[in-house]
mmCIF file of C-alpha atoms in Angstrom:
data_model
loop_
_atom_site.group_PDB
_atom_site.id
_atom_site.type_symbol
_atom_site.label_atom_id
_atom_site.label_comp_id
_atom_site.label_asym_id
_atom_site.label_seq_id
_atom_site.Cartn_x
_atom_site.Cartn_y
_atom_site.Cartn_z
ATOM 1 C CA UNK A 460 14.179 6.596 -9.755
ATOM 2 C CA UNK A 461 12.883 10.048 -9.023
ATOM 3 C CA UNK A 462 13.181 11.702 -5.611
ATOM 4 C CA UNK A 463 10.249 13.840 -4.505
ATOM 5 C CA UNK A 464 9.084 15.467 -1.326
ATOM 6 C CA UNK A 465 5.809 14.143 0.033
ATOM 7 C CA UNK A 466 3.558 15.432 2.790
ATOM 8 C CA UNK A 467 3.248 13.013 5.716
ATOM 9 C CA UNK A 468 -0.088 13.195 7.550
ATOM 10 C CA UNK A 469 0.487 10.320 10.033
ATOM 11 C CA UNK A 470 3.461 8.615 11.572
ATOM 12 C CA UNK A 471 5.417 6.516 9.101
ATOM 13 C CA UNK A 472 4.292 3.077 10.246
ATOM 14 C CA UNK A 473 3.109 0.308 7.948
ATOM 15 C CA UNK A 474 0.341 2.382 6.388
ATOM 16 C CA UNK A 475 1.335 6.013 6.313
ATOM 17 C CA UNK A 476 -1.034 8.615 4.909
ATOM 18 C CA UNK A 477 0.957 10.741 2.461
ATOM 19 C CA UNK A 478 0.302 13.159 -0.354
ATOM 20 C CA UNK A 479 2.551 13.164 -3.381
ATOM 21 C CA UNK A 480 3.287 16.334 -5.330
ATOM 22 C CA UNK A 481 0.585 17.210 -7.811
ATOM 23 C CA UNK A 482 -2.080 15.131 -6.084
ATOM 24 C CA UNK A 483 -5.162 16.743 -4.557
ATOM 25 C CA UNK A 484 -5.782 14.012 -2.003
ATOM 26 C CA UNK A 485 -3.432 11.967 0.154
ATOM 27 C CA UNK A 486 -3.085 8.237 -0.310
ATOM 28 C CA UNK A 487 -2.044 5.350 1.875
ATOM 29 C CA UNK A 488 1.447 3.928 1.577
ATOM 30 C CA UNK A 489 1.311 0.215 2.345
ATOM 31 C CA UNK A 490 4.633 -1.498 2.999
ATOM 32 C CA UNK A 491 5.507 -4.366 0.670
ATOM 33 C CA UNK A 492 5.300 -7.062 3.333
ATOM 34 C CA UNK A 493 1.868 -5.811 4.437
ATOM 35 C CA UNK A 494 0.703 -5.761 0.820
ATOM 36 C CA UNK A 495 1.945 -9.312 0.341
ATOM 37 C CA UNK A 496 0.045 -10.465 3.450
ATOM 38 C CA UNK A 497 -3.132 -8.793 2.194
ATOM 39 C CA UNK A 498 -2.764 -10.499 -1.172
ATOM 40 C CA UNK A 499 -2.082 -13.865 0.470
ATOM 41 C CA UNK A 500 -5.178 -13.543 2.663
ATOM 42 C CA UNK A 501 -7.309 -12.718 -0.374
ATOM 43 C CA UNK A 502 -5.869 -15.658 -2.321
ATOM 44 C CA UNK A 503 -6.722 -17.937 0.613
ATOM 45 C CA UNK A 504 -10.267 -16.586 0.591
ATOM 46 C CA UNK A 505 -10.677 -17.203 -3.149
ATOM 47 C CA UNK A 506 -9.267 -20.726 -2.878
ATOM 48 C CA UNK A 507 -11.605 -21.637 -0.016
ATOM 49 C CA UNK A 508 -14.592 -20.257 -1.949
ATOM 50 C CA UNK A 509 -13.614 -22.275 -5.018
ATOM 51 C CA UNK A 510 -13.502 -25.415 -2.876
ATOM 52 C CA UNK A 511 -17.031 -24.748 -1.632
ATOM 53 C CA UNK A 512 -16.014 -24.040 1.948
ATOM 54 C CA UNK A 513 -18.256 -21.470 3.594
ATOM 55 C CA UNK A 514 -17.177 -21.044 7.209
ATOM 56 C CA UNK A 515 -13.488 -20.411 6.633
ATOM 57 C CA UNK A 516 -13.925 -17.833 3.836
ATOM 58 C CA UNK A 517 -16.454 -15.925 5.935
ATOM 59 C CA UNK A 518 -14.010 -15.626 8.811
ATOM 60 C CA UNK A 519 -11.167 -14.618 6.488
ATOM 61 C CA UNK A 520 -13.437 -12.039 4.852
ATOM 62 C CA UNK A 521 -14.397 -10.637 8.270
ATOM 63 C CA UNK A 522 -10.730 -10.244 9.202
ATOM 64 C CA UNK A 523 -9.891 -8.578 5.878
ATOM 65 C CA UNK A 524 -12.843 -6.223 6.238
ATOM 66 C CA UNK A 525 -11.762 -5.319 9.777
ATOM 67 C CA UNK A 526 -8.231 -4.580 8.534
ATOM 68 C CA UNK A 527 -9.523 -2.410 5.683
ATOM 69 C CA UNK A 528 -11.955 -0.633 8.015
ATOM 70 C CA UNK A 529 -9.075 0.195 10.363
ATOM 71 C CA UNK A 530 -7.036 1.512 7.439
ATOM 72 C CA UNK A 531 -9.943 3.633 6.203
ATOM 73 C CA UNK A 532 -10.530 4.961 9.736
ATOM 74 C CA UNK A 533 -6.855 5.966 9.983
ATOM 75 C CA UNK A 534 -7.060 7.646 6.573
ATOM 76 C CA UNK A 535 -10.266 9.507 7.465
ATOM 77 C CA UNK A 536 -8.842 10.656 10.802
ATOM 78 C CA UNK A 537 -5.721 12.004 9.093
ATOM 79 C CA UNK A 538 -7.815 13.930 6.592
ATOM 80 C CA UNK A 539 -10.085 15.294 9.328
ATOM 81 C CA UNK A 540 -7.085 16.376 11.409
ATOM 82 C CA UNK A 541 -5.806 18.419 8.461
ATOM 83 C CA UNK A 542 -9.228 19.659 7.342
ATOM 84 C CA UNK A 543 -9.017 17.885 4.002
ATOM 85 C CA UNK A 544 -12.342 16.767 2.518
ATOM 86 C CA UNK A 545 -12.704 13.091 1.744
ATOM 87 C CA UNK A 546 -12.488 12.097 -1.936
ATOM 88 C CA UNK A 547 -15.463 9.762 -1.524
#
């Protein structure tokens, strides 16, 4: 394990915006339990699609998109607050 100092652009929370040494742009640190939930939701979506279900996967996809949009909004706001251009 290597210890490094990172720049924190938001509160710690479950999806902190941080920049590691040597990186031009910050990234998003997602806690392990949150990552596992995201993966589980995506697996549920894939399984429902494979079974030919349409309504349930659409709702799951909407929820996942809303979660990712919120994460991207938080990331963008952190970059704007620190006058860092977006990498996209």
